[in-house]
């Protein structure tokens, strides 16, 4: 947990440890970034409102080399931070002040996604057109080239590919990908979709792979559609 | 807007033109008087000439008279003919027919000896010589050069135009000089009133008069207001922000406490959670309000479909209201698309709808309508939210948009409002160029109206649910 509020870090540690989590707190962003890059952690809880090295800068630097899941803590009413954070590749966000129960739930959801599902058959693959996804290995390739996706983006792509050719509503995507009910004020899904679009790029014919269906949701279009 | 300019200009211009006209009129009256006097003075020498001619003729005979008449013609510019009582010219000259005619008419007793020269410049006088013989003399003034009583019309028009043009230029400059600072001052005042605290009159140049003084005083006042309000906003923003940190710790600590204490303390913990959530909501609204008032809009405007947005808000509000035996129904008769901040507009509408749900009587429905209003070529969307509650005393209708205003203290606290919702609504709507209104519905209940200007093409109508 990277947050300049030391007391808050202590309280969160106290709350999460009984659940079996080991929490390391860093109140200084520079140390925090160093520790996050060490590869010793499963997830980072990052406060984006910090003095000195801004939380968003930290996220940008972290994302340059790592796909470590990140849960942002944002200030309510600062929509800009939230949107930029999600664009930079944060997996989810929680406005501060938060209910610790909610924090634990989000952490669980992100970690569940990040861990390969044990029950999926080995080597399960999905492929639509030139995009191929290996669910077990959690890798995605476009025309053979490996895509650098965050866990949310990977899950979103998988969900869209499973429903390729039909419209998936924001409600469905929110439930499947983020593990929570859709809230109209929350544009996380839209931001993740636009990130995914950018990383996938359009079809060679210039056609958009993920189409927005106004008022309904998103659709992964096959080449022939 | 330019009426003061027009007034000053026209009044001074008219005054100048009138003064010039009056002076011109007085001058011509004086001229006419002088003309009269001159004319009288011109009569008299002719009469004297006649008497002198009669006397010369009797004393010195025809030669003397002839000499005298040539003298008159040369020196006094009068040509004269002397007739005897029989109507014969005494020198035996043949007079021009009009002169002869005038003399005969005089001798017949028609027409009088008059000093006035007639149309041909002729004057006739009957005189007696020293011997008592009567004569008649007709004179004609040569080259009657006299100043015309009125100048020629063309000159008059030209002079008048010159006067009006000069006066117009001077008055235009004067009116501009007087009104320009007033116009600037009023523009600055309007900007300040519209919430632009940086509005200043500025740059009075080399002016050192009362108007320049007024402009400088206005700038001083505006500067003072700006710094005061900014300080207030900063303080409010800082306080609200700083309150968030302890609240965040409180919330996590509450989670820890819940785990440790277990069921027996649950109701107290619920209460603590509710109150801290309320505090949080209030801080959030204070922050929103501070942002709105300081005019800081971080989010760039985006196209917002009003009926879609309204639909989303109503679905949520209806869901919550049903849990409390109330309902919310939307009747959208029109759509409207506008440029703005979607989240702000959402909370503006949401606050009014939630307020209505809070006050409407159990078992009743809050009715929300969206319609169009055309004024001066501008399409405005009107959102009306009507509840079936106790309404608001008429004298308080204008007050309900004020921060922390409460109509009836006890019940309001119980019903859990922060006292900022409608204030945020009012500010958010105003930021979008709209206005709010509140009135009591006939038959009870409050109707809150939000009027927002639509931009460009209208959104396709989506049926209400």
JSON list of N, CA and C in Angstrom, two decimals, chain A residues 5-8 11-19 49 75-80 82-83 96-101 103-104 183-187 214, chain B residues 241 244-256 259-260 273 277 280 284 287-288 291 298-299 302 308 312 316 337 341-343 346 350 459:
[
{"chain": "A", "resi": 5, "resn": "UNK", "atom": "N", "xyz": [-0.52, 8.75, 4.11]},
{"chain": "A", "resi": 5, "resn": "UNK", "atom": "CA", "xyz": [-1.19, 8.75, 5.41]},
{"chain": "A", "resi": 5, "resn": "UNK", "atom": "C", "xyz": [-0.79, 7.48, 6.17]},
{"chain": "A", "resi": 6, "resn": "UNK", "atom": "N", "xyz": [0.25, 7.62, 7.04]},
{"chain": "A", "resi": 6, "resn": "UNK", "atom": "CA", "xyz": [0.82, 6.45, 7.73]},
{"chain": "A", "resi": 6, "resn": "UNK", "atom": "C", "xyz": [-0.23, 5.75, 8.59]},
{"chain": "A", "resi": 7, "resn": "UNK", "atom": "N", "xyz": [-1.03, 6.56, 9.29]},
{"chain": "A", "resi": 7, "resn": "UNK", "atom": "CA", "xyz": [-2.03, 5.97, 10.20]},
{"chain": "A", "resi": 7, "resn": "UNK", "atom": "C", "xyz": [-3.05, 5.15, 9.42]},
{"chain": "A", "resi": 8, "resn": "UNK", "atom": "N", "xyz": [-3.42, 5.66, 8.24]},
{"chain": "A", "resi": 8, "resn": "UNK", "atom": "CA", "xyz": [-4.39, 4.93, 7.42]},
{"chain": "A", "resi": 8, "resn": "UNK", "atom": "C", "xyz": [-3.80, 3.59, 7.00]},
{"chain": "A", "resi": 11, "resn": "UNK", "atom": "N", "xyz": [-4.04, 1.19, 9.81]},
{"chain": "A", "resi": 11, "resn": "UNK", "atom": "CA", "xyz": [-5.41, 0.69, 10.00]},
{"chain": "A", "resi": 11, "resn": "UNK", "atom": "C", "xyz": [-5.78, -0.34, 8.95]},
{"chain": "A", "resi": 12, "resn": "UNK", "atom": "N", "xyz": [-5.39, -0.06, 7.69]},
{"chain": "A", "resi": 12, "resn": "UNK", "atom": "CA", "xyz": [-5.71, -0.99, 6.61]},
{"chain": "A", "resi": 12, "resn": "UNK", "atom": "C", "xyz": [-4.99, -2.32, 6.85]},
{"chain": "A", "resi": 13, "resn": "UNK", "atom": "N", "xyz": [-3.72, -2.22, 7.28]},
{"chain": "A", "resi": 13, "resn": "UNK", "atom": "CA", "xyz": [-2.96, -3.43, 7.60]},
{"chain": "A", "resi": 13, "resn": "UNK", "atom": "C", "xyz": [-3.69, -4.24, 8.67]},
{"chain": "A", "resi": 14, "resn": "UNK", "atom": "N", "xyz": [-4.13, -3.53, 9.70]},
{"chain": "A", "resi": 14, "resn": "UNK", "atom": "CA", "xyz": [-4.82, -4.16, 10.81]},
{"chain": "A", "resi": 14, "resn": "UNK", "atom": "C", "xyz": [-6.11, -4.85, 10.33]},
{"chain": "A", "resi": 15, "resn": "UNK", "atom": "N", "xyz": [-6.78, -4.19, 9.35]},
{"chain": "A", "resi": 15, "resn": "UNK", "atom": "CA", "xyz": [-8.04, -4.75, 8.85]},
{"chain": "A", "resi": 15, "resn": "UNK", "atom": "C", "xyz": [-7.80, -5.96, 7.95]},
{"chain": "A", "resi": 16, "resn": "UNK", "atom": "N", "xyz": [-6.75, -5.88, 7.10]},
{"chain": "A", "resi": 16, "resn": "UNK", "atom": "CA", "xyz": [-6.56, -6.92, 6.09]},
{"chain": "A", "resi": 16, "resn": "UNK", "atom": "C", "xyz": [-5.83, -8.16, 6.61]},
{"chain": "A", "resi": 17, "resn": "UNK", "atom": "N", "xyz": [-4.95, -7.99, 7.63]},
{"chain": "A", "resi": 17, "resn": "UNK", "atom": "CA", "xyz": [-4.14, -9.13, 8.08]},
{"chain": "A", "resi": 17, "resn": "UNK", "atom": "C", "xyz": [-4.97, -10.32, 8.54]},
{"chain": "A", "resi": 18, "resn": "UNK", "atom": "N", "xyz": [-6.07, -10.09, 9.31]},
{"chain": "A", "resi": 18, "resn": "UNK", "atom": "CA", "xyz": [-6.89, -11.25, 9.70]},
{"chain": "A", "resi": 18, "resn": "UNK", "atom": "C", "xyz": [-7.41, -12.03, 8.50]},
{"chain": "A", "resi": 19, "resn": "UNK", "atom": "N", "xyz": [-7.53, -11.39, 7.32]},
{"chain": "A", "resi": 19, "resn": "UNK", "atom": "CA", "xyz": [-7.99, -12.09, 6.12]},
{"chain": "A", "resi": 19, "resn": "UNK", "atom": "C", "xyz": [-6.88, -12.90, 5.47]},
{"chain": "A", "resi": 49, "resn": "UNK", "atom": "N", "xyz": [-3.37, 10.81, -4.70]},
{"chain": "A", "resi": 49, "resn": "UNK", "atom": "CA", "xyz": [-3.26, 12.19, -4.21]},
{"chain": "A", "resi": 49, "resn": "UNK", "atom": "C", "xyz": [-2.12, 12.27, -3.20]},
{"chain": "A", "resi": 75, "resn": "UNK", "atom": "N", "xyz": [-9.65, 10.75, -4.83]},
{"chain": "A", "resi": 75, "resn": "UNK", "atom": "CA", "xyz": [-10.47, 11.64, -4.02]},
{"chain": "A", "resi": 75, "resn": "UNK", "atom": "C", "xyz": [-11.82, 11.77, -4.71]},
{"chain": "A", "resi": 76, "resn": "UNK", "atom": "N", "xyz": [-12.88, 11.71, -3.95]},
{"chain": "A", "resi": 76, "resn": "UNK", "atom": "CA", "xyz": [-14.20, 11.84, -4.53]},
{"chain": "A", "resi": 76, "resn": "UNK", "atom": "C", "xyz": [-14.32, 13.23, -5.14]},
{"chain": "A", "resi": 77, "resn": "UNK", "atom": "N", "xyz": [-14.91, 13.29, -6.30]},
{"chain": "A", "resi": 77, "resn": "UNK", "atom": "CA", "xyz": [-15.09, 14.59, -6.95]},
{"chain": "A", "resi": 77, "resn": "UNK", "atom": "C", "xyz": [-13.93, 14.93, -7.87]},
{"chain": "A", "resi": 78, "resn": "UNK", "atom": "N", "xyz": [-12.81, 14.16, -7.77]},
{"chain": "A", "resi": 78, "resn": "UNK", "atom": "CA", "xyz": [-11.71, 14.40, -8.70]},
{"chain": "A", "resi": 78, "resn": "UNK", "atom": "C", "xyz": [-11.79, 13.37, -9.82]},
{"chain": "A", "resi": 79, "resn": "UNK", "atom": "N", "xyz": [-12.79, 13.56, -10.70]},
{"chain": "A", "resi": 79, "resn": "UNK", "atom": "CA", "xyz": [-13.03, 12.58, -11.76]},
{"chain": "A", "resi": 79, "resn": "UNK", "atom": "C", "xyz": [-11.84, 12.47, -12.69]},
{"chain": "A", "resi": 80, "resn": "UNK", "atom": "N", "xyz": [-11.13, 13.60, -12.84]},
{"chain": "A", "resi": 80, "resn": "UNK", "atom": "CA", "xyz": [-10.00, 13.62, -13.77]},
{"chain": "A", "resi": 80, "resn": "UNK", "atom": "C", "xyz": [-8.96, 12.58, -13.38]},
{"chain": "A", "resi": 82, "resn": "UNK", "atom": "N", "xyz": [-9.36, 9.88, -11.68]},
{"chain": "A", "resi": 82, "resn": "UNK", "atom": "CA", "xyz": [-9.89, 8.53, -11.86]},
{"chain": "A", "resi": 82, "resn": "UNK", "atom": "C", "xyz": [-9.74, 8.12, -13.33]},
{"chain": "A", "resi": 83, "resn": "UNK", "atom": "N", "xyz": [-10.17, 9.06, -14.22]},
{"chain": "A", "resi": 83, "resn": "UNK", "atom": "CA", "xyz": [-10.15, 8.73, -15.65]},
{"chain": "A", "resi": 83, "resn": "UNK", "atom": "C", "xyz": [-8.71, 8.53, -16.13]},
{"chain": "A", "resi": 96, "resn": "UNK", "atom": "N", "xyz": [-11.86, 7.70, -1.91]},
{"chain": "A", "resi": 96, "resn": "UNK", "atom": "CA", "xyz": [-11.53, 7.87, -0.50]},
{"chain": "A", "resi": 96, "resn": "UNK", "atom": "C", "xyz": [-12.50, 8.88, 0.09]},
{"chain": "A", "resi": 97, "resn": "UNK", "atom": "N", "xyz": [-13.03, 8.77, 1.26]},
{"chain": "A", "resi": 97, "resn": "UNK", "atom": "CA", "xyz": [-12.89, 7.66, 2.20]},
{"chain": "A", "resi": 97, "resn": "UNK", "atom": "C", "xyz": [-13.68, 6.44, 1.74]},
{"chain": "A", "resi": 98, "resn": "UNK", "atom": "N", "xyz": [-13.16, 5.26, 2.06]},
{"chain": "A", "resi": 98, "resn": "UNK", "atom": "CA", "xyz": [-13.79, 4.03, 1.58]},
{"chain": "A", "resi": 98, "resn": "UNK", "atom": "C", "xyz": [-14.16, 3.15, 2.75]},
{"chain": "A", "resi": 99, "resn": "UNK", "atom": "N", "xyz": [-15.06, 2.23, 2.48]},
{"chain": "A", "resi": 99, "resn": "UNK", "atom": "CA", "xyz": [-15.43, 1.23, 3.45]},
{"chain": "A", "resi": 99, "resn": "UNK", "atom": "C", "xyz": [-14.41, 0.10, 3.33]},
{"chain": "A", "resi": 100, "resn": "UNK", "atom": "N", "xyz": [-13.73, -0.31, 4.43]},
{"chain": "A", "resi": 100, "resn": "UNK", "atom": "CA", "xyz": [-12.67, -1.32, 4.31]},
{"chain": "A", "resi": 100, "resn": "UNK", "atom": "C", "xyz": [-13.20, -2.64, 3.75]},
{"chain": "A", "resi": 101, "resn": "UNK", "atom": "N", "xyz": [-14.49, -2.90, 4.00]},
{"chain": "A", "resi": 101, "resn": "UNK", "atom": "CA", "xyz": [-15.11, -4.11, 3.49]},
{"chain": "A", "resi": 101, "resn": "UNK", "atom": "C", "xyz": [-15.06, -4.09, 1.95]},
{"chain": "A", "resi": 103, "resn": "UNK", "atom": "N", "xyz": [-12.99, -2.35, 0.16]},
{"chain": "A", "resi": 103, "resn": "UNK", "atom": "CA", "xyz": [-11.59, -2.46, -0.26]},
{"chain": "A", "resi": 103, "resn": "UNK", "atom": "C", "xyz": [-11.18, -3.93, -0.35]},
{"chain": "A", "resi": 104, "resn": "UNK", "atom": "N", "xyz": [-11.54, -4.68, 0.67]},
{"chain": "A", "resi": 104, "resn": "UNK", "atom": "CA", "xyz": [-11.18, -6.10, 0.70]},
{"chain": "A", "resi": 104, "resn": "UNK", "atom": "C", "xyz": [-11.83, -6.82, -0.48]},
{"chain": "A", "resi": 183, "resn": "UNK", "atom": "N", "xyz": [-22.59, 0.76, -12.35]},
{"chain": "A", "resi": 183, "resn": "UNK", "atom": "CA", "xyz": [-23.07, 2.02, -11.80]},
{"chain": "A", "resi": 183, "resn": "UNK", "atom": "C", "xyz": [-22.94, 3.05, -12.92]},
{"chain": "A", "resi": 184, "resn": "UNK", "atom": "N", "xyz": [-24.07, 3.70, -13.28]},
{"chain": "A", "resi": 184, "resn": "UNK", "atom": "CA", "xyz": [-24.01, 4.60, -14.45]},
{"chain": "A", "resi": 184, "resn": "UNK", "atom": "C", "xyz": [-22.99, 5.73, -14.30]},
{"chain": "A", "resi": 185, "resn": "UNK", "atom": "N", "xyz": [-22.63, 6.07, -13.06]},
{"chain": "A", "resi": 185, "resn": "UNK", "atom": "CA", "xyz": [-21.68, 7.16, -12.90]},
{"chain": "A", "resi": 185, "resn": "UNK", "atom": "C", "xyz": [-20.25, 6.70, -13.12]},
{"chain": "A", "resi": 186, "resn": "UNK", "atom": "N", "xyz": [-20.09, 5.39, -13.19]},
{"chain": "A", "resi": 186, "resn": "UNK", "atom": "CA", "xyz": [-18.76, 4.80, -13.26]},
{"chain": "A", "resi": 186, "resn": "UNK", "atom": "C", "xyz": [-18.44, 4.51, -14.72]},
{"chain": "A", "resi": 187, "resn": "UNK", "atom": "N", "xyz": [-17.39, 5.14, -15.22]},
{"chain": "A", "resi": 187, "resn": "UNK", "atom": "CA", "xyz": [-17.07, 4.92, -16.63]},
{"chain": "A", "resi": 187, "resn": "UNK", "atom": "C", "xyz": [-15.86, 4.00, -16.78]},
{"chain": "A", "resi": 214, "resn": "UNK", "atom": "N", "xyz": [-24.57, 2.45, -29.27]},
{"chain": "A", "resi": 214, "resn": "UNK", "atom": "CA", "xyz": [-25.08, 3.53, -28.43]},
{"chain": "A", "resi": 214, "resn": "UNK", "atom": "C", "xyz": [-26.25, 3.07, -27.57]},
{"chain": "B", "resi": 241, "resn": "UNK", "atom": "N", "xyz": [-11.17, 19.32, 2.17]},
{"chain": "B", "resi": 241, "resn": "UNK", "atom": "CA", "xyz": [-10.19, 18.33, 1.77]},
{"chain": "B", "resi": 241, "resn": "UNK", "atom": "C", "xyz": [-9.53, 17.69, 2.99]},
{"chain": "B", "resi": 244, "resn": "UNK", "atom": "N", "xyz": [-11.31, 14.99, 4.87]},
{"chain": "B", "resi": 244, "resn": "UNK", "atom": "CA", "xyz": [-11.40, 13.67, 4.25]},
{"chain": "B", "resi": 244, "resn": "UNK", "atom": "C", "xyz": [-10.45, 12.66, 4.88]},
{"chain": "B", "resi": 245, "resn": "UNK", "atom": "N", "xyz": [-9.23, 13.10, 5.23]},
{"chain": "B", "resi": 245, "resn": "UNK", "atom": "CA", "xyz": [-8.24, 12.16, 5.76]},
{"chain": "B", "resi": 245, "resn": "UNK", "atom": "C", "xyz": [-8.70, 11.51, 7.06]},
{"chain": "B", "resi": 246, "resn": "UNK", "atom": "N", "xyz": [-9.08, 12.31, 8.08]},
{"chain": "B", "resi": 246, "resn": "UNK", "atom": "CA", "xyz": [-9.56, 11.65, 9.29]},
{"chain": "B", "resi": 246, "resn": "UNK", "atom": "C", "xyz": [-10.79, 10.79, 9.04]},
{"chain": "B", "resi": 247, "resn": "UNK", "atom": "N", "xyz": [-11.62, 11.22, 8.07]},
{"chain": "B", "resi": 247, "resn": "UNK", "atom": "CA", "xyz": [-12.82, 10.46, 7.77]},
{"chain": "B", "resi": 247, "resn": "UNK", "atom": "C", "xyz": [-12.45, 9.09, 7.18]},
{"chain": "B", "resi": 248, "resn": "UNK", "atom": "N", "xyz": [-11.41, 9.10, 6.33]},
{"chain": "B", "resi": 248, "resn": "UNK", "atom": "CA", "xyz": [-10.96, 7.84, 5.74]},
{"chain": "B", "resi": 248, "resn": "UNK", "atom": "C", "xyz": [-10.46, 6.91, 6.85]},
{"chain": "B", "resi": 249, "resn": "UNK", "atom": "N", "xyz": [-9.70, 7.48, 7.80]},
{"chain": "B", "resi": 249, "resn": "UNK", "atom": "CA", "xyz": [-9.19, 6.65, 8.91]},
{"chain": "B", "resi": 249, "resn": "UNK", "atom": "C", "xyz": [-10.34, 6.14, 9.77]},
{"chain": "B", "resi": 250, "resn": "UNK", "atom": "N", "xyz": [-11.30, 7.06, 10.02]},
{"chain": "B", "resi": 250, "resn": "UNK", "atom": "CA", "xyz": [-12.46, 6.69, 10.83]},
{"chain": "B", "resi": 250, "resn": "UNK", "atom": "C", "xyz": [-13.19, 5.49, 10.21]},
{"chain": "B", "resi": 251, "resn": "UNK", "atom": "N", "xyz": [-13.34, 5.56, 8.89]},
{"chain": "B", "resi": 251, "resn": "UNK", "atom": "CA", "xyz": [-14.08, 4.53, 8.19]},
{"chain": "B", "resi": 251, "resn": "UNK", "atom": "C", "xyz": [-13.39, 3.16, 8.30]},
{"chain": "B", "resi": 252, "resn": "UNK", "atom": "N", "xyz": [-12.04, 3.15, 8.16]},
{"chain": "B", "resi": 252, "resn": "UNK", "atom": "CA", "xyz": [-11.32, 1.89, 8.28]},
{"chain": "B", "resi": 252, "resn": "UNK", "atom": "C", "xyz": [-11.33, 1.41, 9.73]},
{"chain": "B", "resi": 253, "resn": "UNK", "atom": "N", "xyz": [-11.15, 2.35, 10.66]},
{"chain": "B", "resi": 253, "resn": "UNK", "atom": "CA", "xyz": [-11.17, 1.99, 12.08]},
{"chain": "B", "resi": 253, "resn": "UNK", "atom": "C", "xyz": [-12.50, 1.37, 12.46]},
{"chain": "B", "resi": 254, "resn": "UNK", "atom": "N", "xyz": [-13.57, 1.92, 11.85]},
{"chain": "B", "resi": 254, "resn": "UNK", "atom": "CA", "xyz": [-14.90, 1.38, 12.12]},
{"chain": "B", "resi": 254, "resn": "UNK", "atom": "C", "xyz": [-14.98, -0.08, 11.66]},
{"chain": "B", "resi": 255, "resn": "UNK", "atom": "N", "xyz": [-14.37, -0.35, 10.51]},
{"chain": "B", "resi": 255, "resn": "UNK", "atom": "CA", "xyz": [-14.34, -1.72, 10.00]},
{"chain": "B", "resi": 255, "resn": "UNK", "atom": "C", "xyz": [-13.64, -2.66, 10.97]},
{"chain": "B", "resi": 256, "resn": "UNK", "atom": "N", "xyz": [-12.50, -2.17, 11.50]},
{"chain": "B", "resi": 256, "resn": "UNK", "atom": "CA", "xyz": [-11.76, -2.98, 12.47]},
{"chain": "B", "resi": 256, "resn": "UNK", "atom": "C", "xyz": [-12.59, -3.22, 13.72]},
{"chain": "B", "resi": 259, "resn": "UNK", "atom": "N", "xyz": [-15.31, -5.84, 13.38]},
{"chain": "B", "resi": 259, "resn": "UNK", "atom": "CA", "xyz": [-14.80, -7.22, 13.44]},
{"chain": "B", "resi": 259, "resn": "UNK", "atom": "C", "xyz": [-14.57, -7.66, 14.87]},
{"chain": "B", "resi": 260, "resn": "UNK", "atom": "N", "xyz": [-13.99, -6.73, 15.65]},
{"chain": "B", "resi": 260, "resn": "UNK", "atom": "CA", "xyz": [-13.61, -7.12, 17.00]},
{"chain": "B", "resi": 260, "resn": "UNK", "atom": "C", "xyz": [-14.81, -7.23, 17.90]},
{"chain": "B", "resi": 273, "resn": "UNK", "atom": "N", "xyz": [-21.40, 4.52, 11.07]},
{"chain": "B", "resi": 273, "resn": "UNK", "atom": "CA", "xyz": [-21.14, 4.46, 9.63]},
{"chain": "B", "resi": 273, "resn": "UNK", "atom": "C", "xyz": [-22.06, 5.44, 8.89]},
{"chain": "B", "resi": 277, "resn": "UNK", "atom": "N", "xyz": [-20.86, 8.60, 6.74]},
{"chain": "B", "resi": 277, "resn": "UNK", "atom": "CA", "xyz": [-21.22, 8.71, 5.34]},
{"chain": "B", "resi": 277, "resn": "UNK", "atom": "C", "xyz": [-21.89, 10.05, 5.05]},
{"chain": "B", "resi": 280, "resn": "UNK", "atom": "N", "xyz": [-19.31, 12.64, 4.99]},
{"chain": "B", "resi": 280, "resn": "UNK", "atom": "CA", "xyz": [-18.56, 12.52, 3.74]},
{"chain": "B", "resi": 280, "resn": "UNK", "atom": "C", "xyz": [-19.34, 13.15, 2.59]},
{"chain": "B", "resi": 284, "resn": "UNK", "atom": "N", "xyz": [-18.26, 16.28, 0.35]},
{"chain": "B", "resi": 284, "resn": "UNK", "atom": "CA", "xyz": [-18.24, 16.17, -1.12]},
{"chain": "B", "resi": 284, "resn": "UNK", "atom": "C", "xyz": [-19.03, 17.28, -1.75]},
{"chain": "B", "resi": 287, "resn": "UNK", "atom": "N", "xyz": [-17.26, 20.58, -1.47]},
{"chain": "B", "resi": 287, "resn": "UNK", "atom": "CA", "xyz": [-16.18, 20.66, -2.46]},
{"chain": "B", "resi": 287, "resn": "UNK", "atom": "C", "xyz": [-16.75, 20.97, -3.84]},
{"chain": "B", "resi": 288, "resn": "UNK", "atom": "N", "xyz": [-17.83, 20.27, -4.20]},
{"chain": "B", "resi": 288, "resn": "UNK", "atom": "CA", "xyz": [-18.47, 20.53, -5.49]},
{"chain": "B", "resi": 288, "resn": "UNK", "atom": "C", "xyz": [-18.89, 21.99, -5.59]},
{"chain": "B", "resi": 291, "resn": "UNK", "atom": "N", "xyz": [-16.00, 24.30, -6.02]},
{"chain": "B", "resi": 291, "resn": "UNK", "atom": "CA", "xyz": [-15.53, 24.25, -7.41]},
{"chain": "B", "resi": 291, "resn": "UNK", "atom": "C", "xyz": [-16.45, 25.05, -8.33]},
{"chain": "B", "resi": 298, "resn": "UNK", "atom": "N", "xyz": [-12.83, 21.62, -14.44]},
{"chain": "B", "resi": 298, "resn": "UNK", "atom": "CA", "xyz": [-11.70, 20.81, -14.91]},
{"chain": "B", "resi": 298, "resn": "UNK", "atom": "C", "xyz": [-12.09, 19.94, -16.08]},
{"chain": "B", "resi": 299, "resn": "UNK", "atom": "N", "xyz": [-13.36, 19.55, -16.09]},
{"chain": "B", "resi": 299, "resn": "UNK", "atom": "CA", "xyz": [-13.79, 18.62, -17.14]},
{"chain": "B", "resi": 299, "resn": "UNK", "atom": "C", "xyz": [-14.25, 19.43, -18.35]},
{"chain": "B", "resi": 302, "resn": "UNK", "atom": "N", "xyz": [-18.91, 18.34, -22.72]},
{"chain": "B", "resi": 302, "resn": "UNK", "atom": "CA", "xyz": [-19.18, 17.25, -23.67]},
{"chain": "B", "resi": 302, "resn": "UNK", "atom": "C", "xyz": [-20.66, 17.30, -24.02]},
{"chain": "B", "resi": 308, "resn": "UNK", "atom": "N", "xyz": [-31.87, 11.21, -21.92]},
{"chain": "B", "resi": 308, "resn": "UNK", "atom": "CA", "xyz": [-31.16, 10.00, -21.51]},
{"chain": "B", "resi": 308, "resn": "UNK", "atom": "C", "xyz": [-30.71, 10.11, -20.06]},
{"chain": "B", "resi": 312, "resn": "UNK", "atom": "N", "xyz": [-31.79, 7.90, -16.73]},
{"chain": "B", "resi": 312, "resn": "UNK", "atom": "CA", "xyz": [-30.90, 7.19, -15.81]},
{"chain": "B", "resi": 312, "resn": "UNK", "atom": "C", "xyz": [-31.17, 7.58, -14.37]},
{"chain": "B", "resi": 316, "resn": "UNK", "atom": "N", "xyz": [-32.75, 5.11, -11.13]},
{"chain": "B", "resi": 316, "resn": "UNK", "atom": "CA", "xyz": [-32.12, 4.96, -9.82]},
{"chain": "B", "resi": 316, "resn": "UNK", "atom": "C", "xyz": [-33.02, 5.44, -8.70]},
{"chain": "B", "resi": 337, "resn": "UNK", "atom": "N", "xyz": [-30.36, 18.35, -26.33]},
{"chain": "B", "resi": 337, "resn": "UNK", "atom": "CA", "xyz": [-28.94, 18.03, -26.28]},
{"chain": "B", "resi": 337, "resn": "UNK", "atom": "C", "xyz": [-28.20, 19.32, -25.94]},
{"chain": "B", "resi": 341, "resn": "UNK", "atom": "N", "xyz": [-21.15, 19.64, -18.50]},
{"chain": "B", "resi": 341, "resn": "UNK", "atom": "CA", "xyz": [-20.53, 18.64, -17.64]},
{"chain": "B", "resi": 341, "resn": "UNK", "atom": "C", "xyz": [-21.61, 17.66, -17.21]},
{"chain": "B", "resi": 342, "resn": "UNK", "atom": "N", "xyz": [-21.52, 16.45, -17.72]},
{"chain": "B", "resi": 342, "resn": "UNK", "atom": "CA", "xyz": [-22.55, 15.44, -17.49]},
{"chain": "B", "resi": 342, "resn": "UNK", "atom": "C", "xyz": [-22.75, 15.17, -16.00]},
{"chain": "B", "resi": 343, "resn": "UNK", "atom": "N", "xyz": [-21.63, 15.03, -15.26]},
{"chain": "B", "resi": 343, "resn": "UNK", "atom": "CA", "xyz": [-21.75, 14.69, -13.84]},
{"chain": "B", "resi": 343, "resn": "UNK", "atom": "C", "xyz": [-22.43, 15.80, -13.05]},
{"chain": "B", "resi": 346, "resn": "UNK", "atom": "N", "xyz": [-26.03, 15.74, -13.84]},
{"chain": "B", "resi": 346, "resn": "UNK", "atom": "CA", "xyz": [-26.66, 14.61, -13.17]},
{"chain": "B", "resi": 346, "resn": "UNK", "atom": "C", "xyz": [-26.92, 14.94, -11.70]},
{"chain": "B", "resi": 350, "resn": "UNK", "atom": "N", "xyz": [-30.43, 15.03, -9.91]},
{"chain": "B", "resi": 350, "resn": "UNK", "atom": "CA", "xyz": [-30.58, 14.05, -8.84]},
{"chain": "B", "resi": 350, "resn": "UNK", "atom": "C", "xyz": [-30.96, 14.70, -7.51]},
{"chain": "B", "resi": 459, "resn": "UNK", "atom": "N", "xyz": [-32.25, 16.41, -29.51]},
{"chain": "B", "resi": 459, "resn": "UNK", "atom": "CA", "xyz": [-32.05, 14.99, -29.31]},
{"chain": "B", "resi": 459, "resn": "UNK", "atom": "C", "xyz": [-33.34, 14.29, -29.70]}
]
